[in-house]
CSV table of C-alpha atoms and ligand atoms in Angstrom, one decimal:
chain,number,residue,atom,x,y,z
L,247,MET,CA,-0.3,0.0,-0.2
L,248,SER,CA,1.3,3.5,-1.2
L,249,LYS,CA,2.2,5.6,1.9
L,250,LYS,CA,0.6,9.0,2.5
L,251,VAL,CA,2.2,12.2,3.0
L,252,LEU,CA,0.1,15.7,3.9
L,253,LEU,CA,1.3,19.1,3.0
L,254,LEU,CA,0.0,21.7,5.3
L,255,PRO,CA,1.8,25.2,3.8
L,256,GLY,CA,0.0,27.8,6.5
L,257,ASP,CA,0.8,31.1,6.5
L,258,GLY,CA,3.3,34.1,5.8
L,259,ILE,CA,6.6,32.5,4.1
L,260,GLY,CA,4.5,28.7,4.6
L,261,PRO,CA,2.9,28.2,0.9
L,262,GLU,CA,6.7,29.6,-0.6
L,263,ILE,CA,8.9,27.2,1.0
L,264,VAL,CA,6.4,24.1,0.8
L,265,ALA,CA,6.4,24.8,-2.8
L,266,GLU,CA,9.6,24.4,-3.4
L,267,ALA,CA,10.1,21.1,-0.7
L,268,GLU,CA,7.3,19.6,-2.4
L,269,ARG,CA,8.9,19.7,-5.8
L,270,VAL,CA,11.7,18.2,-4.1
L,271,LEU,CA,9.7,15.5,-2.4
L,272,ASP,CA,8.2,14.8,-6.1
L,273,LEU,CA,11.0,14.5,-7.7
L,274,VAL,CA,12.5,11.9,-5.2
L,275,ASN,CA,9.0,10.2,-5.2
L,276,ASP,CA,9.1,9.9,-9.0
L,277,LYS,CA,12.9,9.1,-9.7
L,278,LEU,CA,12.9,6.8,-6.8
L,279,GLY,CA,9.9,5.0,-7.5
L,280,LEU,CA,8.5,5.4,-3.5
L,281,GLY,CA,5.4,5.6,-4.3
L,282,LEU,CA,4.0,8.3,-2.0
L,283,GLU,CA,0.8,10.0,-2.4
L,284,THR,CA,0.8,13.6,-1.3
L,285,ASP,CA,-2.3,15.6,-0.4
L,286,HIS,CA,-2.9,19.2,0.8
L,287,ALA,CA,-5.0,20.6,3.7
L,288,LEU,CA,-5.5,23.9,5.7
L,289,VAL,CA,-3.9,25.0,8.8
L,290,GLY,CA,-3.7,28.2,11.0
L,291,GLY,CA,-4.4,31.9,9.6
L,292,SER,CA,-5.4,30.3,6.3
L,293,ALA,CA,-7.8,27.6,7.7
L,294,ILE,CA,-9.4,30.5,9.9
L,295,ASP,CA,-10.0,32.4,6.5
L,296,ALA,CA,-11.6,30.1,4.7
L,297,THR,CA,-13.3,27.8,7.7
L,298,GLY,CA,-13.7,29.9,10.5
L,299,VAL,CA,-11.4,27.7,12.5
L,300,PRO,CA,-7.2,27.0,12.8
L,301,LEU,CA,-7.5,22.8,12.8
L,302,PRO,CA,-10.7,22.1,10.4
L,303,ASP,CA,-11.7,18.7,11.1
L,304,GLU,CA,-11.2,17.9,7.4
L,305,THR,CA,-7.4,18.6,8.1
L,306,LEU,CA,-7.1,16.7,11.1
L,307,ASP,CA,-9.1,13.7,9.3
L,308,LYS,CA,-6.7,13.8,6.9
L,309,ALA,CA,-3.4,14.0,9.0
L,310,LYS,CA,-4.3,11.0,11.1
L,311,ALA,CA,-4.7,8.9,7.9
L,312,SER,CA,-1.5,10.0,6.7
L,313,ASP,CA,2.0,8.6,7.3
L,314,ALA,CA,3.7,11.7,7.7
L,315,ILE,CA,3.1,15.5,7.6
L,316,LEU,CA,5.1,18.6,6.0
L,317,LEU,CA,3.9,21.7,7.5
L,318,GLY,CA,5.3,25.3,6.5
L,319,ALA,CA,4.2,27.6,9.3
L,320,VAL,CA,1.4,29.2,11.2
L,321,GLY,CA,0.3,32.6,12.5
L,322,GLY,CA,0.9,36.7,11.3
L,323,PRO,CA,-0.2,39.9,12.5
L,324,LYS,CA,-3.5,39.8,10.4
L,325,TRP,CA,-4.6,36.7,13.3
L,326,ASP,CA,-3.1,38.3,16.2
L,327,GLU,CA,-6.3,39.9,17.7
L,328,LEU,CA,-8.1,36.6,17.9
L,329,ASP,CA,-9.2,34.8,20.8
L,330,MET,CA,-6.3,32.7,22.0
L,331,SER,CA,-8.8,29.4,21.4
L,332,ILE,CA,-9.1,30.5,18.0
L,333,ARG,CA,-5.5,31.7,16.9
L,334,PRO,CA,-3.4,30.5,13.9
L,335,GLU,CA,-1.1,28.7,16.8
L,336,LYS,CA,-3.9,26.5,17.9
L,337,GLY,CA,-4.1,24.7,14.9
L,338,LEU,CA,-0.9,23.7,15.4
L,339,LEU,CA,-0.7,23.2,19.0
L,340,GLY,CA,-3.9,20.7,18.2
L,341,LEU,CA,-2.6,18.6,15.5
L,342,ARG,CA,0.4,18.1,17.9
L,343,SER,CA,-1.4,17.2,20.9
L,344,ASN,CA,-4.1,15.1,18.7
L,345,LEU,CA,-1.6,13.3,16.9
L,346,GLU,CA,0.3,12.9,20.2
L,347,LEU,CA,3.6,14.0,18.5
L,348,PHE,CA,5.4,14.4,22.0
L,349,GLY,CA,9.0,14.0,20.8
L,350,ASN,CA,10.3,17.1,18.8
L,351,LEU,CA,13.9,16.2,17.8
L,352,ARG,CA,15.7,19.7,16.4
L,353,PRO,CA,19.3,19.6,15.1
L,354,ALA,CA,21.5,22.1,15.2
L,355,ILE,CA,23.9,21.5,12.4
L,356,LEU,CA,26.6,24.3,10.9
L,357,TYR,CA,27.3,23.7,7.5
L,358,PRO,CA,31.0,24.2,6.8
L,359,GLN,CA,30.1,26.3,4.3
L,360,LEU,CA,27.8,29.0,6.5
L,361,ALA,CA,30.6,29.6,9.1
L,362,SER,CA,31.0,33.0,8.6
L,363,ALA,CA,27.0,33.6,8.6
L,364,SER,CA,26.5,32.8,12.4
L,365,THR,CA,27.0,35.9,14.8
L,366,LEU,CA,29.5,33.7,16.8
L,367,LYS,CA,32.9,33.2,16.2
L,368,PRO,CA,33.8,30.7,13.8
L,369,GLU,CA,35.8,28.7,16.4
L,370,VAL,CA,33.1,29.0,18.5
L,371,VAL,CA,30.3,26.9,16.0
L,372,SER,CA,32.7,25.5,13.7
L,373,GLY,CA,31.5,21.7,13.8
L,374,LEU,CA,28.5,22.3,15.9
L,375,ASP,CA,26.3,19.6,15.8
L,376,ILE,CA,23.7,19.3,18.5
L,377,LEU,CA,20.5,17.7,18.7
L,378,ILE,CA,17.6,19.5,21.0
L,379,VAL,CA,15.0,16.6,22.1
L,380,ARG,CA,11.8,19.0,23.2
L,381,GLU,CA,8.7,17.6,24.6
L,382,LEU,CA,5.9,18.5,22.5
L,383,THR,CA,2.7,17.7,24.0
L,384,GLY,CA,2.9,18.7,27.8
L,385,GLY,CA,4.1,21.1,30.1
L,386,ILE,CA,3.4,24.5,30.5
L,387,TYR,CA,1.9,24.6,26.9
L,388,PHE,CA,-0.8,22.2,28.0
L,389,GLY,CA,-1.3,22.6,31.4
L,390,GLN,CA,-4.6,22.9,33.3
L,391,PRO,CA,-6.2,25.0,34.9
L,392,ARG,CA,-4.9,28.2,32.7
L,393,GLY,CA,-6.7,31.5,31.7
L,394,VAL,CA,-7.4,34.9,32.6
L,395,ARG,CA,-9.8,35.8,36.0
L,396,THR,CA,-10.7,38.7,37.8
L,397,LEU,CA,-9.8,38.4,41.2
L,398,GLU,CA,-12.1,39.3,44.5
L,399,ASN,CA,-10.2,42.8,44.4
L,400,GLY,CA,-11.1,43.0,40.8
L,401,GLU,CA,-8.1,42.9,39.7
L,402,ARG,CA,-7.0,40.5,36.7
L,403,GLN,CA,-4.6,37.6,36.9
L,404,GLY,CA,-3.6,35.6,34.7
L,405,TYR,CA,-2.6,31.6,34.7
L,406,ASN,CA,-0.7,28.5,33.3
L,407,THR,CA,-0.2,25.2,34.8
L,408,TYR,CA,3.4,23.3,34.7
L,409,VAL,CA,3.0,19.7,35.0
L,410,TYR,CA,4.4,16.7,33.6
L,411,SER,CA,3.3,13.2,34.5
L,412,GLU,CA,6.1,10.6,35.3
L,413,SER,CA,4.7,9.0,31.9
L,414,GLU,CA,5.3,11.7,30.0
L,415,ILE,CA,8.9,12.5,31.2
L,416,LYS,CA,9.9,8.8,30.6
L,417,ARG,CA,8.6,8.6,27.2
L,418,ILE,CA,10.5,12.1,26.1
L,419,ALA,CA,13.7,10.7,28.2
L,420,LYS,CA,13.9,7.3,26.8
L,421,VAL,CA,13.6,9.4,23.0
L,422,ALA,CA,16.5,11.4,23.9
L,423,PHE,CA,18.7,8.0,25.8
L,424,GLU,CA,18.3,6.4,22.8
L,425,ALA,CA,19.0,9.4,20.6
L,426,ALA,CA,22.1,9.8,22.6
L,427,GLN,CA,22.9,6.3,22.0
L,428,LYS,CA,23.2,6.6,18.1
L,429,ARG,CA,25.1,9.5,18.6
L,430,ASN,CA,28.2,10.4,20.7
L,431,GLY,CA,26.8,9.3,24.1
L,432,LYS,CA,26.3,12.8,25.9
L,433,LEU,CA,22.6,13.3,27.2
L,434,CYS,CA,22.3,16.7,28.8
L,435,SER,CA,18.7,17.4,30.7
L,436,VAL,CA,17.8,21.2,31.1
L,437,ASP,CA,15.8,21.8,34.2
L,438,LYS,CA,15.0,24.6,36.7
L,439,ALA,CA,15.2,22.0,39.4
L,440,ASN,CA,16.6,24.7,42.0
L,441,VAL,CA,13.0,26.3,41.7
L,442,LEU,CA,10.2,23.9,40.2
L,443,GLU,CA,9.1,21.0,41.3
L,444,VAL,CA,8.0,20.2,38.4
L,445,THR,CA,11.5,19.5,37.1
L,446,VAL,CA,12.7,18.2,40.4
L,447,LEU,CA,10.7,15.0,39.4
L,448,TRP,CA,11.9,15.4,36.0
L,449,ARG,CA,15.5,14.9,37.5
L,450,GLU,CA,14.6,12.2,39.5
L,451,ILE,CA,13.7,10.1,36.6
L,452,LEU,CA,16.0,10.7,34.3
L,453,ASP,CA,18.9,9.7,37.2
L,454,ASP,CA,16.7,6.8,37.6
L,455,MET,CA,16.6,5.8,33.9
L,456,ALA,CA,20.3,6.4,33.6
L,457,LYS,CA,21.1,3.1,34.9
L,458,ASP,CA,19.5,1.5,32.1
L,459,TYR,CA,21.4,3.3,29.8
L,460,PRO,CA,25.2,2.6,30.8
L,461,ASP,CA,26.8,3.7,27.5
L,462,VAL,CA,25.0,7.1,27.5
L,463,GLU,CA,26.7,9.6,30.0
L,464,LEU,CA,24.2,12.6,31.9
L,465,SER,CA,24.4,15.3,33.0
L,466,HIS,CA,21.8,18.4,34.0
L,467,MET,CA,21.8,22.1,33.7
L,468,TYR,CA,19.8,24.4,35.0
L,469,VAL,CA,17.8,26.5,31.9
L,470,ASP,CA,19.5,30.1,32.7
L,471,ASN,CA,23.0,28.3,32.5
L,472,ALA,CA,22.3,26.3,29.5
L,473,ALA,CA,21.0,29.4,27.7
L,474,MET,CA,24.6,31.0,28.3
L,475,GLN,CA,26.0,28.0,27.6
L,476,LEU,CA,24.7,27.5,24.2
L,477,VAL,CA,26.2,31.0,23.2
L,478,ARG,CA,29.6,30.5,25.6
L,479,ALA,CA,30.5,26.9,24.3
L,480,PRO,CA,27.7,25.3,22.3
L,481,LYS,CA,30.4,22.4,21.3
L,482,GLN,CA,30.3,21.0,24.8
L,483,PHE,CA,26.6,19.8,23.9
L,484,ASP,CA,25.3,16.5,21.6
L,485,VAL,CA,22.0,16.0,23.0
L,486,MET,CA,19.9,18.4,25.2
L,487,VAL,CA,16.3,16.8,26.5
L,488,THR,CA,13.8,20.0,27.8
L,489,GLY,CA,10.2,20.4,28.4
L,490,ASN,CA,8.7,21.9,26.0
L,491,MET,CA,8.8,25.7,26.8
L,492,PHE,CA,12.5,25.7,27.3
L,493,GLY,CA,13.0,23.6,24.7
L,494,ASP,CA,10.9,26.3,22.4
L,495,ILE,CA,13.3,29.1,23.8
L,496,LEU,CA,16.8,27.1,23.5
L,497,SER,CA,16.1,26.0,19.7
L,498,ASP,CA,16.0,29.0,18.3
L,499,ALA,CA,18.9,30.0,20.3
L,500,ALA,CA,20.6,27.1,19.2
L,501,ALA,CA,19.4,27.3,15.5
L,502,MET,CA,21.0,31.1,15.7
L,503,LEU,CA,24.2,29.5,16.2
L,504,THR,CA,24.0,27.8,12.6
L,505,GLY,CA,23.9,31.4,11.0
L,506,SER,CA,20.2,31.3,10.3
L,507,ILE,CA,17.0,29.7,12.0
L,508,GLY,CA,16.4,29.5,7.8
L,509,MET,CA,18.4,26.6,7.7
L,510,LEU,CA,17.0,24.3,10.6
L,511,PRO,CA,14.2,21.6,10.1
L,512,SER,CA,12.6,19.7,12.9
L,513,ALA,CA,10.3,16.3,13.3
L,514,SER,CA,7.9,15.7,16.1
L,515,LEU,CA,6.9,11.8,16.2
L,516,ASP,CA,4.8,9.8,18.1
L,517,GLU,CA,5.0,6.6,19.9
L,518,ASN,CA,5.4,5.0,16.3
L,519,ASN,CA,7.5,7.2,14.4
L,520,LYS,CA,4.6,8.8,12.7
L,521,GLY,CA,5.7,12.3,12.3
L,522,MET,CA,5.2,16.0,11.6
L,523,TYR,CA,8.1,17.8,9.9
L,524,GLU,CA,8.4,21.7,10.0
L,525,PRO,CA,10.9,24.2,9.6
L,526,CYS,CA,11.8,25.6,13.0
L,527,HIS,CA,10.9,29.3,12.0
L,528,GLY,CA,8.3,30.4,11.8
L,529,SER,CA,5.6,32.5,9.3
L,530,ALA,CA,7.9,35.4,9.0
L,531,PRO,CA,5.2,37.6,7.7
L,532,ASP,CA,7.8,40.5,7.3
L,533,ILE,CA,9.2,38.7,4.2
L,534,ALA,CA,6.2,36.8,3.4
L,535,GLY,CA,5.2,37.3,-0.4
L,536,GLN,CA,8.5,38.6,-1.7
L,537,GLY,CA,10.3,35.1,-2.7
L,538,ILE,CA,13.2,35.8,-0.8
L,539,ALA,CA,12.6,33.3,2.3
L,540,ASN,CA,15.2,30.4,2.8
L,541,PRO,CA,13.3,27.1,1.7
L,542,LEU,CA,16.5,24.9,3.0
L,543,ALA,CA,15.2,24.1,6.2
L,544,THR,CA,11.7,23.1,4.9
L,545,ILE,CA,13.6,21.0,2.3
L,546,LEU,CA,15.5,19.6,4.9
L,547,SER,CA,12.4,18.5,6.9
L,548,VAL,CA,11.9,16.6,4.0
L,549,ALA,CA,14.9,14.7,4.7
L,550,MET,CA,14.0,13.9,7.6
L,551,MET,CA,10.7,12.9,7.2
L,552,LEU,CA,11.8,10.2,4.5
L,553,ARG,CA,14.1,9.0,7.1
L,554,TYR,CA,12.5,8.8,10.5
L,555,SER,CA,8.8,8.1,9.3
L,556,LEU,CA,9.1,6.6,5.3
L,557,SER,CA,12.2,4.5,6.0
L,558,GLU,CA,14.0,6.1,3.0
L,559,ASN,CA,17.5,6.7,3.8
L,560,LYS,CA,18.7,6.5,0.5
L,561,ALA,CA,16.2,9.4,-0.6
L,562,ALA,CA,17.2,11.3,2.5
L,563,ASP,CA,20.8,11.1,1.9
L,564,LEU,CA,20.5,12.3,-1.5
L,565,ILE,CA,18.5,15.7,-0.3
L,566,GLU,CA,21.1,16.2,2.3
L,567,ASP,CA,23.9,16.1,-0.4
L,568,ALA,CA,22.2,18.1,-2.7
L,569,VAL,CA,21.9,20.9,-0.1
L,570,SER,CA,25.3,20.6,0.6
L,571,LYS,CA,26.2,21.0,-3.0
L,572,VAL,CA,24.0,24.4,-3.8
L,573,LEU,CA,25.7,26.0,-0.7
L,574,ASP,CA,29.0,24.8,-2.4
L,575,GLN,CA,27.8,26.6,-5.4
L,576,GLY,CA,27.5,30.0,-3.2
L,577,LEU,CA,24.1,30.1,-3.4
L,578,ARG,CA,22.3,32.1,-0.5
L,579,THR,CA,18.9,33.3,0.4
L,580,ALA,CA,19.3,36.7,2.0
L,581,ASP,CA,19.2,35.4,5.3
L,582,ILE,CA,22.3,33.6,4.7
L,583,PHE,CA,23.9,35.8,2.1
L,584,SER,CA,27.6,37.1,3.1
L,585,GLU,CA,29.8,38.9,0.7
L,586,GLY,CA,31.3,36.9,-2.2
L,587,SER,CA,28.4,34.3,-2.2
L,588,THR,CA,25.5,34.8,-5.0
L,589,LYS,CA,22.1,36.0,-3.4
L,590,VAL,CA,19.0,34.0,-4.9
L,591,SER,CA,15.6,33.9,-4.4
L,592,THR,CA,13.2,31.0,-2.5
L,593,LYS,CA,12.8,29.6,-6.3
L,594,GLU,CA,16.1,29.9,-7.4
L,595,MET,CA,17.3,27.8,-4.6
L,596,GLY,CA,14.6,25.2,-4.8
L,597,ASP,CA,15.6,25.3,-8.3
L,598,ALA,CA,19.5,24.6,-7.3
L,599,VAL,CA,18.2,22.0,-5.1
L,600,VAL,CA,16.0,20.3,-7.6
L,601,ALA,CA,19.1,20.6,-10.5
L,602,ALA,CA,21.8,19.1,-7.7
L,603,LEU,CA,19.3,16.3,-6.7
L,604,GLU,CA,18.6,15.2,-10.3
L,605,SER,CA,22.3,15.2,-11.3
L,606,LEU,CA,23.0,12.9,-8.0
L,607,VAL,CA,19.9,10.6,-9.0
A,942,LIG,C1,8.1,26.7,17.8
A,942,LIG,C2,7.1,27.4,17.4
A,942,LIG,C3,5.8,27.4,18.1
A,942,LIG,C4,5.7,27.0,19.7
A,942,LIG,C5,4.6,28.3,18.0
A,942,LIG,C6,4.1,28.7,16.4
A,942,LIG,C7,3.2,28.0,18.6
A,942,LIG,O1,7.5,28.5,18.3
A,942,LIG,O2,7.3,25.4,17.1
A,942,LIG,O3,8.7,26.3,18.4
A,942,LIG,O4,5.8,27.5,20.3
A,942,LIG,O5,6.0,25.8,19.7
A,943,LIG,MG1,9.7,28.5,18.7
């Protein structure tokens, strides 16, 4: 039976970058005879405009029925005034929670060709290869109760709840320990165990589980220190594991080490490695429609999708090689442009990756 891939372009630059990624996916599908079937659906602001809700039932049904999902980005100023419950971001969060995509893998790899694009000194970042494992369906993002209430004195109070149950901690820790086993055997768990009980429990569970992974060296770090260490000496890290909100923040910081968040793919996986794949960056409304966004994070997300959810390692390798090749050619979108390289548009970058792939397959 053929496998199904659902494409969710979303908002802002989403449709522009997903269009290029789709060309890449179609090419490997065709040339390598992968037999994948692709379909499209609405999510986020574009879904609100068309149907009134950020995650229409039709989209969720299609997502459930597919083997893997590629998402562009959601959100933008047009929908910022809407009530929290129907904002575009709810579409993304709804997909993550309904599909139980609790394991978010965010690799931060510095391509040698881009060493000068980072705002950090080349010696600090050269050779950087970190994997952030972020818990994605729990923590303060989803904890109940939440809201804004009015106190007896008439003052309004906003509140959210930071909760993690043992099973939630165990399943994300398992993903992280196993990832560390496949890499350099180092796992740093990031918490705020000097203040927050929920992360004291997190730390205890990680320590317990470490006994089952004698080949992994586990360390713990407070999140404030981890933020500092990421910009001070990022190469000390191999795999980092953390909760939903800390992971959101640290993964943006890690992304910038590589020169541009426009380069970073991500995978969000469930227990069975069914997954949703997204670039780490957002919808970038400031540059939407200009055709200048970097499609490489989305194209690299296709590679991750082929590897993790579709077991097509060869196709994944080819896409990554093609991206490396276009970087060797000196082609750069505006976000990674530096003196001496050639500035290209979103579409030209897509063309170049497609051409490189054609020469490789
Ligand atoms: C991310 C994004 C999302 C998040 C937003 C768009 C809800 O920042 O994937 O990192 O906070 O998880
Ligand atoms: Mg984020």
